[in-house]
Coordinates of C-alpha atoms in Angstrom, one line a residue:
M41 CA -0.1 -0.1 0.2
N42 CA 2.8 2.3 0.7
N43 CA 4.5 1.6 -2.4
L44 CA 1.2 2.3 -4.2
K45 CA 0.9 5.8 -2.3
K46 CA 4.4 6.4 -3.3
S47 CA 4.0 5.8 -7.0
I48 CA 0.7 7.9 -7.3
A49 CA 2.4 10.9 -5.6
Y50 CA 5.6 10.3 -8.1
L51 CA 3.3 10.4 -10.8
S52 CA 1.5 13.5 -9.6
I53 CA 4.7 15.4 -9.3
M54 CA 5.6 14.4 -12.8
M55 CA 2.6 15.5 -14.4
L56 CA 2.5 18.7 -12.7
T57 CA 5.9 19.3 -13.8
A58 CA 5.1 18.7 -17.3
A59 CA 2.3 20.9 -17.1
T60 CA 4.3 23.7 -16.2
I61 CA 7.2 23.7 -18.9
P62 CA 6.3 26.4 -21.3
A63 CA 5.4 25.3 -24.7
S64 CA 8.2 27.6 -26.0
T65 CA 11.0 25.6 -24.4
V66 CA 9.6 22.4 -25.8
N67 CA 9.8 23.7 -29.6
A68 CA 12.4 25.9 -29.5
A69 CA 15.4 25.5 -31.5
S70 CA 18.4 23.8 -29.6
V71 CA 22.1 24.7 -29.7
P72 CA 24.2 22.0 -31.1
K73 CA 27.2 21.1 -29.4
A74 CA 30.2 22.2 -30.6
G75 CA 32.6 19.3 -31.5
K76 CA 29.9 16.7 -31.4
Y77 CA 29.5 14.7 -34.5
Y78 CA 26.4 14.7 -36.7
T79 CA 25.5 12.6 -39.7
L80 CA 24.5 14.8 -42.7
K81 CA 24.3 13.9 -46.5
I82 CA 26.3 16.6 -48.3
A83 CA 26.7 16.6 -52.2
G84 CA 24.8 13.3 -52.2
K85 CA 27.4 11.5 -49.7
K86 CA 26.5 10.6 -46.1
Q87 CA 29.2 11.7 -43.9
K88 CA 29.9 12.8 -40.4
K89 CA 30.6 16.2 -39.5
K90 CA 32.0 17.7 -36.5
C91 CA 29.8 20.9 -35.4
R92 CA 30.7 24.2 -35.5
N93 CA 29.0 27.0 -34.1
V94 CA 28.4 30.4 -34.6
K95 CA 27.9 33.4 -32.7
V96 CA 26.4 36.7 -33.4
N97 CA 27.8 39.6 -31.2
G98 CA 29.0 36.8 -28.7
K99 CA 25.4 34.9 -28.6
T100 CA 25.3 31.6 -29.9
V101 CA 22.9 31.0 -32.7
K102 CA 20.1 28.6 -31.8
T103 CA 19.4 26.1 -34.5
Y104 CA 18.5 22.9 -35.6
A105 CA 21.2 22.6 -38.0
P106 CA 24.5 22.5 -37.0
G107 CA 27.4 24.2 -38.8
F108 CA 30.3 22.3 -40.1
S109 CA 33.6 22.7 -41.9
R110 CA 34.2 22.3 -45.8
A111 CA 37.0 23.3 -47.7
N112 CA 38.6 25.3 -44.8
T113 CA 35.5 27.4 -44.2
S114 CA 32.5 27.4 -42.2
M115 CA 28.9 26.4 -43.5
Y116 CA 26.0 27.6 -41.7
S117 CA 22.3 27.1 -42.4
A118 CA 21.0 30.4 -44.3
Y119 CA 17.4 30.1 -42.8
W120 CA 18.8 30.1 -39.3
L121 CA 21.5 32.6 -39.4
F122 CA 20.7 34.9 -41.8
K123 CA 16.7 35.0 -41.6
K124 CA 16.4 34.4 -38.0
Q125 CA 18.9 36.7 -36.6
K126 CA 17.2 40.0 -36.6
S127 CA 20.3 41.8 -35.7
L128 CA 22.0 41.2 -38.9
G129 CA 19.6 43.0 -40.9
V130 CA 19.6 40.6 -43.6
S131 CA 16.8 39.3 -45.9
Y132 CA 16.9 35.8 -47.2
S133 CA 14.9 33.9 -49.8
Y134 CA 15.3 30.7 -51.7
S135 CA 13.8 29.4 -55.2
S136 CA 13.8 25.7 -55.2
K137 CA 12.6 26.4 -58.9
T138 CA 15.8 28.2 -59.9
K139 CA 18.1 27.0 -56.5
K140 CA 19.1 30.4 -56.0
V141 CA 20.0 31.7 -52.8
T142 CA 19.6 35.5 -52.2
L143 CA 20.7 37.5 -49.1
K144 CA 20.2 41.5 -49.3
R145 CA 21.2 43.9 -46.6
G146 CA 20.7 47.7 -47.9
S147 CA 22.2 48.1 -51.4
K148 CA 24.4 44.9 -50.6
S149 CA 23.4 41.6 -52.0
V150 CA 24.9 38.1 -52.3
V151 CA 23.0 35.6 -55.1
M152 CA 24.2 32.0 -55.1
T153 CA 23.0 29.0 -56.9
L154 CA 23.2 25.9 -55.2
D155 CA 26.4 23.7 -56.3
S156 CA 27.8 26.5 -57.9
M157 CA 31.4 27.9 -57.0
Y158 CA 30.5 31.3 -58.2
A159 CA 28.1 33.9 -56.5
Y160 CA 27.2 37.5 -57.4
V161 CA 28.0 39.9 -55.0
N162 CA 26.2 43.4 -55.8
G163 CA 25.9 42.2 -59.0
K164 CA 29.6 41.2 -59.8
K165 CA 30.6 37.3 -60.3
T166 CA 32.7 36.2 -57.3
K167 CA 34.4 33.2 -56.5
M168 CA 33.4 31.4 -53.4
P169 CA 35.6 29.0 -51.0
T170 CA 33.0 26.5 -51.6
P171 CA 29.5 26.4 -53.0
A172 CA 25.9 26.9 -51.3
R173 CA 24.4 23.6 -50.6
K174 CA 21.2 21.7 -49.9
V175 CA 22.2 19.6 -47.0
Y176 CA 19.9 16.6 -45.3
S177 CA 20.0 16.2 -41.5
Y178 CA 19.4 12.5 -40.7
A179 CA 18.5 13.5 -37.1
K180 CA 15.9 15.9 -38.3
K181 CA 15.0 14.1 -41.2
K182 CA 15.1 17.4 -43.1
N183 CA 16.9 19.4 -45.8
Y184 CA 18.5 22.7 -44.9
I185 CA 20.1 25.4 -47.3
Y186 CA 23.7 26.1 -46.0
V187 CA 25.7 28.8 -47.1
P188 CA 29.7 29.9 -46.7
G189 CA 29.3 31.7 -43.3
A190 CA 32.4 34.2 -43.6
F191 CA 32.0 34.9 -47.6
C192 CA 28.3 35.9 -46.8
A193 CA 28.7 38.1 -43.8
K194 CA 31.8 39.8 -45.0
N195 CA 30.2 40.7 -48.3
L196 CA 26.8 41.9 -46.5
G197 CA 28.8 44.4 -44.5
H198 CA 29.5 42.6 -41.1
S199 CA 32.8 41.2 -39.5
Y200 CA 33.6 37.7 -39.5
K201 CA 36.3 35.5 -37.6
W202 CA 36.9 32.1 -36.6
S203 CA 37.5 31.4 -32.9
G204 CA 39.4 27.9 -32.5
S205 CA 39.0 27.9 -28.9
Q206 CA 35.2 28.3 -28.9
K207 CA 35.0 26.4 -31.9
S208 CA 32.7 28.8 -33.4
G209 CA 32.6 31.5 -36.1
L210 CA 32.1 35.0 -34.4
I211 CA 30.1 37.6 -36.5
T212 CA 30.3 41.1 -35.0
T213 CA 27.4 43.4 -36.7
K214 CA 28.4 46.7 -38.4
K215 CA 26.3 49.7 -39.5
L216 CA 26.2 50.2 -43.3
P217 CA 27.6 53.5 -44.4
S218 CA 24.9 56.5 -43.7
T219 CA 23.3 57.6 -46.9
N220 CA 20.5 59.5 -47.9
T221 CA 17.9 57.1 -49.9
G222 CA 16.7 60.1 -52.2
G223 CA 18.3 58.7 -55.6
S224 CA 21.1 60.4 -57.1
S225 CA 20.9 63.6 -54.9
N226 CA 22.4 62.1 -51.5
S227 CA 24.2 64.2 -48.6
G228 CA 26.1 61.2 -46.8
A229 CA 27.7 62.0 -43.4
S230 CA 31.2 62.1 -42.9
S231 CA 33.1 61.8 -39.8
S232 CA 36.2 64.0 -39.3
S233 CA 38.4 61.7 -40.5
G234 CA 36.9 59.0 -42.7
T235 CA 35.6 59.1 -46.1
S236 CA 31.9 58.8 -46.8
S237 CA 29.9 58.4 -49.9
I238 CA 28.0 61.1 -51.2
T239 CA 26.6 58.7 -54.3
P240 CA 25.7 55.5 -52.6
G241 CA 25.5 52.4 -54.7
T242 CA 28.6 52.6 -56.8
R243 CA 31.0 50.2 -57.5
I244 CA 34.1 52.2 -56.7
T245 CA 34.6 54.7 -54.1
A246 CA 36.3 58.1 -54.8
S247 CA 39.0 58.8 -52.4
A248 CA 42.4 60.4 -51.9
S249 CA 44.1 57.5 -54.2
N250 CA 41.3 57.3 -56.8
Y251 CA 39.8 60.5 -58.1
S252 CA 39.5 62.6 -61.0
V253 CA 38.8 65.9 -59.3
R254 CA 39.6 66.9 -55.7
I255 CA 38.0 69.9 -54.2
K256 CA 39.0 71.7 -51.0
K257 CA 36.5 72.4 -48.6
P258 CA 36.0 75.4 -46.5
K259 CA 36.4 75.2 -42.9
G260 CA 33.4 74.2 -41.0
L261 CA 31.5 73.4 -43.8
A262 CA 28.9 70.3 -42.6
S263 CA 28.8 67.3 -44.8
S264 CA 25.1 67.2 -44.7
A265 CA 25.3 70.6 -46.8
I266 CA 26.6 68.8 -49.7
S267 CA 24.4 67.0 -52.7
T268 CA 24.9 65.6 -56.1
S269 CA 22.7 65.6 -59.1
D270 CA 23.7 63.5 -62.0
D271 CA 22.4 65.9 -64.9
Y272 CA 23.1 63.5 -67.6
D273 CA 20.7 65.0 -70.3
N274 CA 23.4 67.9 -70.1
R275 CA 26.3 65.8 -69.6
R276 CA 27.5 67.0 -66.1
L277 CA 27.7 66.4 -62.7
I278 CA 26.5 69.0 -60.4
I279 CA 27.3 69.5 -56.8
K280 CA 25.2 71.5 -54.7
V281 CA 26.6 73.2 -51.3
K282 CA 24.2 75.0 -49.2
G283 CA 25.1 78.6 -48.7
N284 CA 27.5 81.1 -50.5
Y285 CA 30.8 79.6 -51.3
K286 CA 31.3 80.9 -54.8
T287 CA 34.5 82.6 -53.9
H288 CA 36.1 79.6 -52.2
F289 CA 35.0 77.2 -54.8
S290 CA 36.0 79.1 -57.9
S291 CA 39.6 79.7 -56.7
S292 CA 41.9 77.4 -58.6
S293 CA 44.0 76.8 -55.4
N294 CA 41.0 75.1 -53.9
R295 CA 40.5 72.2 -56.8
Y296 CA 43.1 69.9 -58.1
I297 CA 42.2 68.1 -61.7
K298 CA 43.9 65.3 -62.8
T299 CA 44.7 65.9 -66.4
D300 CA 42.9 63.3 -68.9
K301 CA 41.1 63.5 -72.2
Y302 CA 38.1 63.4 -70.8
F303 CA 38.1 66.8 -68.5
R304 CA 36.2 69.7 -70.2
S305 CA 35.3 72.1 -67.7
Y306 CA 34.6 73.4 -64.0
T307 CA 32.6 76.1 -63.3
V308 CA 30.9 77.6 -60.4
T309 CA 27.6 79.6 -59.6
Y310 CA 25.6 80.9 -56.7
S311 CA 21.7 81.6 -56.5
G312 CA 18.8 80.7 -54.3
G313 CA 21.1 79.9 -51.2
Y314 CA 23.1 77.3 -53.0
T315 CA 26.6 77.2 -54.3
N316 CA 26.8 75.2 -57.6
I317 CA 29.8 73.3 -58.9
Y318 CA 29.5 72.1 -62.6
I319 CA 31.9 69.4 -63.6
R320 CA 31.7 68.4 -67.3
P321 CA 33.7 65.9 -69.2
R322 CA 35.3 66.5 -72.4
K323 CA 33.6 64.5 -74.8
D324 CA 29.9 64.5 -75.6
V325 CA 29.2 60.9 -73.8
I326 CA 27.5 60.0 -70.8
K327 CA 29.9 59.7 -67.7
A328 CA 28.7 58.5 -64.4
Y329 CA 30.3 59.7 -60.9
A330 CA 31.3 58.5 -57.8
V331 CA 31.6 61.3 -55.1
S332 CA 32.9 61.0 -51.6
Q333 CA 34.1 63.4 -49.1
T334 CA 36.1 63.8 -45.7
S335 CA 36.1 66.7 -43.6
D336 CA 38.9 68.5 -46.0
Y337 CA 38.0 67.5 -49.4
I338 CA 35.5 66.3 -51.9
Y339 CA 36.6 63.7 -54.4
I340 CA 35.4 62.9 -57.8
K341 CA 35.7 59.9 -59.8
Y342 CA 34.1 60.0 -63.1
D343 CA 34.2 57.0 -65.8
S344 CA 31.9 54.9 -68.0
P345 CA 28.6 54.1 -66.2
K346 CA 29.2 50.1 -66.5
K347 CA 32.7 50.8 -64.2
I348 CA 30.7 52.8 -61.5
Y349 CA 27.5 51.0 -61.4
N350 CA 26.3 47.4 -60.8
R351 CA 23.0 47.5 -62.3
I352 CA 22.2 50.0 -65.3
V353 CA 18.4 50.3 -66.2
V354 CA 16.8 52.5 -69.1
L355 CA 13.2 53.4 -68.6
D356 CA 11.2 54.8 -71.4
A357 CA 8.0 56.9 -71.4
G358 CA 6.5 56.3 -74.7
H359 CA 5.7 59.5 -77.0
G360 CA 5.8 63.1 -75.5
G361 CA 5.9 66.6 -76.3
S362 CA 4.1 67.0 -79.9
D363 CA 3.7 63.5 -80.1
S364 CA 0.7 62.6 -77.8
G365 CA 0.6 59.1 -79.0
A366 CA -3.0 57.3 -78.9
T367 CA -6.0 59.3 -77.7
G368 CA -9.5 58.1 -76.4
N369 CA -11.8 58.6 -73.7
G370 CA -10.4 62.1 -72.7
L371 CA -6.9 60.8 -72.1
R372 CA -3.5 60.9 -73.8
E373 CA -0.9 58.2 -74.2
K374 CA 1.9 60.4 -73.5
D375 CA 0.4 61.7 -69.9
L376 CA -0.4 58.1 -68.8
T377 CA 3.2 56.6 -69.9
L378 CA 4.9 59.5 -68.0
K379 CA 2.8 58.9 -64.8
I380 CA 3.8 55.2 -64.6
V381 CA 7.3 55.9 -65.4
K382 CA 7.4 58.5 -62.6
S383 CA 5.6 56.1 -60.3
A384 CA 8.5 53.6 -60.9
K385 CA 11.0 56.3 -60.2
S386 CA 9.8 57.0 -56.8
Y387 CA 10.8 53.6 -55.6
F388 CA 13.9 53.6 -57.8
D389 CA 14.9 57.1 -55.7
K390 CA 14.7 54.7 -52.4
N391 CA 16.7 52.3 -53.7
S392 CA 20.6 52.9 -54.2
G393 CA 21.2 49.5 -56.0
Y394 CA 20.2 50.5 -59.5
K395 CA 21.3 53.3 -61.7
V396 CA 18.0 54.5 -63.6
Y397 CA 18.2 56.7 -66.7
Y398 CA 15.0 58.0 -67.8
T399 CA 14.5 59.3 -71.5
R400 CA 12.2 61.7 -70.1
L401 CA 10.7 62.9 -67.2
S402 CA 8.8 65.8 -68.4
D403 CA 6.4 66.6 -71.6
W404 CA 8.8 66.7 -74.4
Y405 CA 9.7 64.4 -77.3
P406 CA 12.9 62.3 -77.5
S407 CA 13.5 60.9 -80.8
L408 CA 13.4 57.1 -81.3
S409 CA 17.1 57.2 -81.8
Y410 CA 17.7 59.2 -78.8
R411 CA 16.0 56.2 -76.5
S412 CA 17.9 53.7 -77.9
D413 CA 21.1 55.8 -78.0
L414 CA 20.9 56.6 -74.5
A415 CA 20.5 52.8 -73.3
N416 CA 23.6 52.1 -75.6
N417 CA 25.7 55.0 -74.2
V418 CA 25.3 54.1 -70.9
G419 CA 25.7 50.2 -71.4
A420 CA 22.1 49.2 -70.1
D421 CA 21.5 45.8 -68.7
R422 CA 17.8 46.5 -69.5
F423 CA 15.8 48.9 -71.5
I424 CA 11.8 49.0 -71.0
S425 CA 9.4 51.3 -73.0
V426 CA 5.8 52.0 -71.5
H427 CA 3.1 52.4 -74.0
I428 CA -0.5 52.5 -74.1
N429 CA -2.6 50.5 -77.1
S430 CA -5.5 51.4 -79.2
A431 CA -7.6 49.7 -81.6
T432 CA -11.4 49.5 -81.6
P433 CA -13.7 50.3 -78.5
S434 CA -14.0 46.8 -77.9
A435 CA -10.2 45.7 -78.1
H436 CA -8.8 44.6 -74.7
G437 CA -6.1 43.4 -72.6
T438 CA -2.4 43.9 -71.8
E439 CA 0.4 42.6 -74.1
T440 CA 4.1 43.0 -74.2
L441 CA 6.5 43.3 -77.2
Y442 CA 9.7 41.8 -77.8
N443 CA 12.3 41.3 -80.7
S444 CA 13.3 37.5 -81.7
K445 CA 16.3 39.3 -83.5
G446 CA 17.2 41.5 -80.7
Y447 CA 20.1 41.8 -78.6
K448 CA 21.0 40.1 -75.4
S449 CA 22.3 41.6 -72.2
T450 CA 25.6 40.7 -70.9
S451 CA 24.0 38.1 -68.4
G452 CA 22.5 36.3 -71.3
L453 CA 19.0 37.8 -70.8
T454 CA 17.1 37.9 -74.1
S455 CA 14.4 40.1 -75.5
Y456 CA 12.0 37.4 -74.9
N457 CA 12.9 36.3 -71.4
W458 CA 13.0 40.1 -70.4
S459 CA 9.5 40.8 -71.9
N460 CA 8.3 37.6 -70.0
K461 CA 9.3 38.8 -67.0
I462 CA 7.7 42.6 -67.4
H463 CA 4.6 41.1 -68.6
G464 CA 4.5 38.5 -65.6
Y465 CA 4.3 41.6 -63.3
V466 CA 2.3 44.1 -65.3
R467 CA -0.6 42.0 -66.5
P468 CA -1.3 41.0 -62.9
A469 CA -1.2 44.5 -62.1
T470 CA -3.5 45.7 -64.7
G471 CA -6.2 42.7 -64.2
F472 CA -6.8 43.2 -67.9
T473 CA -7.1 40.1 -70.3
N474 CA -4.0 38.6 -71.2
R475 CA -2.9 39.0 -74.8
G476 CA 0.3 37.5 -74.2
L477 CA 3.9 38.1 -75.7
K478 CA 4.1 39.6 -79.4
N479 CA 7.1 39.5 -81.8
R480 CA 8.0 42.7 -83.1
T481 CA 11.2 42.7 -85.0
G482 CA 10.5 46.2 -86.7
L483 CA 10.1 48.5 -83.7
A484 CA 13.1 50.9 -83.7
V485 CA 13.7 50.9 -80.0
L486 CA 13.6 46.9 -80.0
R487 CA 15.7 47.0 -83.0
N488 CA 18.4 49.4 -82.1
T489 CA 18.9 49.0 -78.5
K490 CA 21.8 46.7 -77.9
T491 CA 20.8 44.9 -74.5
A492 CA 17.5 42.9 -73.5
S493 CA 14.7 45.3 -74.6
S494 CA 10.8 45.3 -74.1
L495 CA 7.8 47.3 -74.9
T496 CA 4.9 47.0 -72.6
E497 CA 1.1 47.7 -73.9
I498 CA -0.6 48.5 -70.5
G499 CA -4.1 48.3 -71.9
F500 CA -6.6 50.0 -74.5
I501 CA -7.1 53.8 -74.4
S502 CA -9.7 53.0 -76.8
N503 CA -11.6 50.9 -74.4
K504 CA -13.8 53.0 -72.0
T505 CA -13.5 50.4 -69.0
E506 CA -9.6 50.0 -69.5
A507 CA -9.1 54.0 -70.0
K508 CA -10.9 54.6 -66.8
K509 CA -9.0 51.9 -64.7
M510 CA -5.6 52.9 -66.2
K511 CA -6.3 56.7 -65.4
S512 CA -6.8 55.8 -61.5
N513 CA -3.8 53.1 -61.3
T514 CA -0.8 54.5 -63.0
G515 CA 0.9 54.4 -59.6
T516 CA 0.1 50.4 -59.3
Y517 CA 1.6 49.8 -62.8
G518 CA 4.8 51.7 -61.9
K519 CA 5.2 49.5 -59.0
A520 CA 4.8 46.5 -61.3
V521 CA 7.5 47.8 -63.4
Y522 CA 9.9 48.5 -60.6
N523 CA 9.4 45.1 -59.0
A524 CA 9.8 43.3 -62.5
I525 CA 13.3 45.1 -63.0
V526 CA 14.4 44.4 -59.6
N527 CA 13.4 40.7 -59.5
S528 CA 15.1 40.4 -63.1
F529 CA 18.5 41.0 -61.6
S530 CA 18.1 37.9 -59.0
T531 CA 17.6 35.8 -62.1
Y532 CA 19.7 37.3 -64.3
P533 CA 22.5 39.3 -62.6
S534 CA 24.7 41.6 -64.3
K535 CA 28.0 40.2 -64.8
R536 CA 30.1 43.2 -63.4

């Protein structure tokens, strides 16, 4: 009887203890034991691997997927490290269809394809110590996506080092350089001794060892007082400084220009409370600019856009000026296309990872040759022209035009594939009938533009219902164009 009472008491205690364990404790990820062996299938081979942990700011990452060593580098679960650790500020995505792993942080990106030794870091092809892999855990009976930890952490702007004593990779978070996300006009913050970028998103950084023009700053000028504008239509860079510093910046003793065949002129004006410095290259070609500053100097480096930027897009609003395009139901094509492009621009202005050139941002008419020449001069990775269709009042739907005989981008993206990507975003945004892709080899902008090019016809201005919807939804269509462009670079990164 006493034994029965003891058993009942013991059972009651166990039940009470189990009931008080929080559910989160039961389901939470565990910390693999560093040095312990785990059975994994890597590259199709079953093998035992000694666990390597990873710490972020000194705290061990909790995970069901233990890290391990391969090719003398540590491999970690992309999900548990880069998605779950919010302090890293990294977005993670994986496509089972394309087998691409994408990590993004601000303007930085690392795109990997499973089992490939090469990644695209900010659009530039880069060799890794070992590929990203799909790894099967026999303990969890589940696949995990693993990536080389040091390579990814460093290229996303954090610091990484290996600690043999802790048997862990140590990641210390670092802030990205402070930039104004307003597109090409950015002030940037400068420390008293460091160099800060005024034009974010560039492949190179202008500095004391890498510049075309160096300008001495007046004492006490705040770094936030300086911004830039790439006035590519007039083939010049404008440096805008709040305040009247015309005398200082006009003095030849306060600037140094490296002699080269491209430099044309340096001029200074003052109006409306701002000093404007204009820098013009000599030849009538479009140059791109990387601009940075220290407490003492402004450094400007100019070169071809392809050497300055990772991703280059030309966005064309069809028609304009004296050419109204199609008209119907009280609307003009040129007005709708411009509103759609300006909507897309509002999103690109907040994303420094892309350099976008616009054929027009006001009501004027760029010739057809101007549009394709712009794309060719800047070495565009993509060209898209936005149009509105017209036919009979009953005609309806969205279609996108491509050139089967057109050029490819440097990444191998064809006019057809590019148009298919655009159509996959714009058509659902309109909700109109799907008219599909149409092959048009005779259109000037698709024939003469030497990169992947596309022309999208949003809907029919001659159709009363579609005209009414288009008038009210130009912002939605602009966002769809923006999303299509950004997504396309994940699939077809520029090879720079």
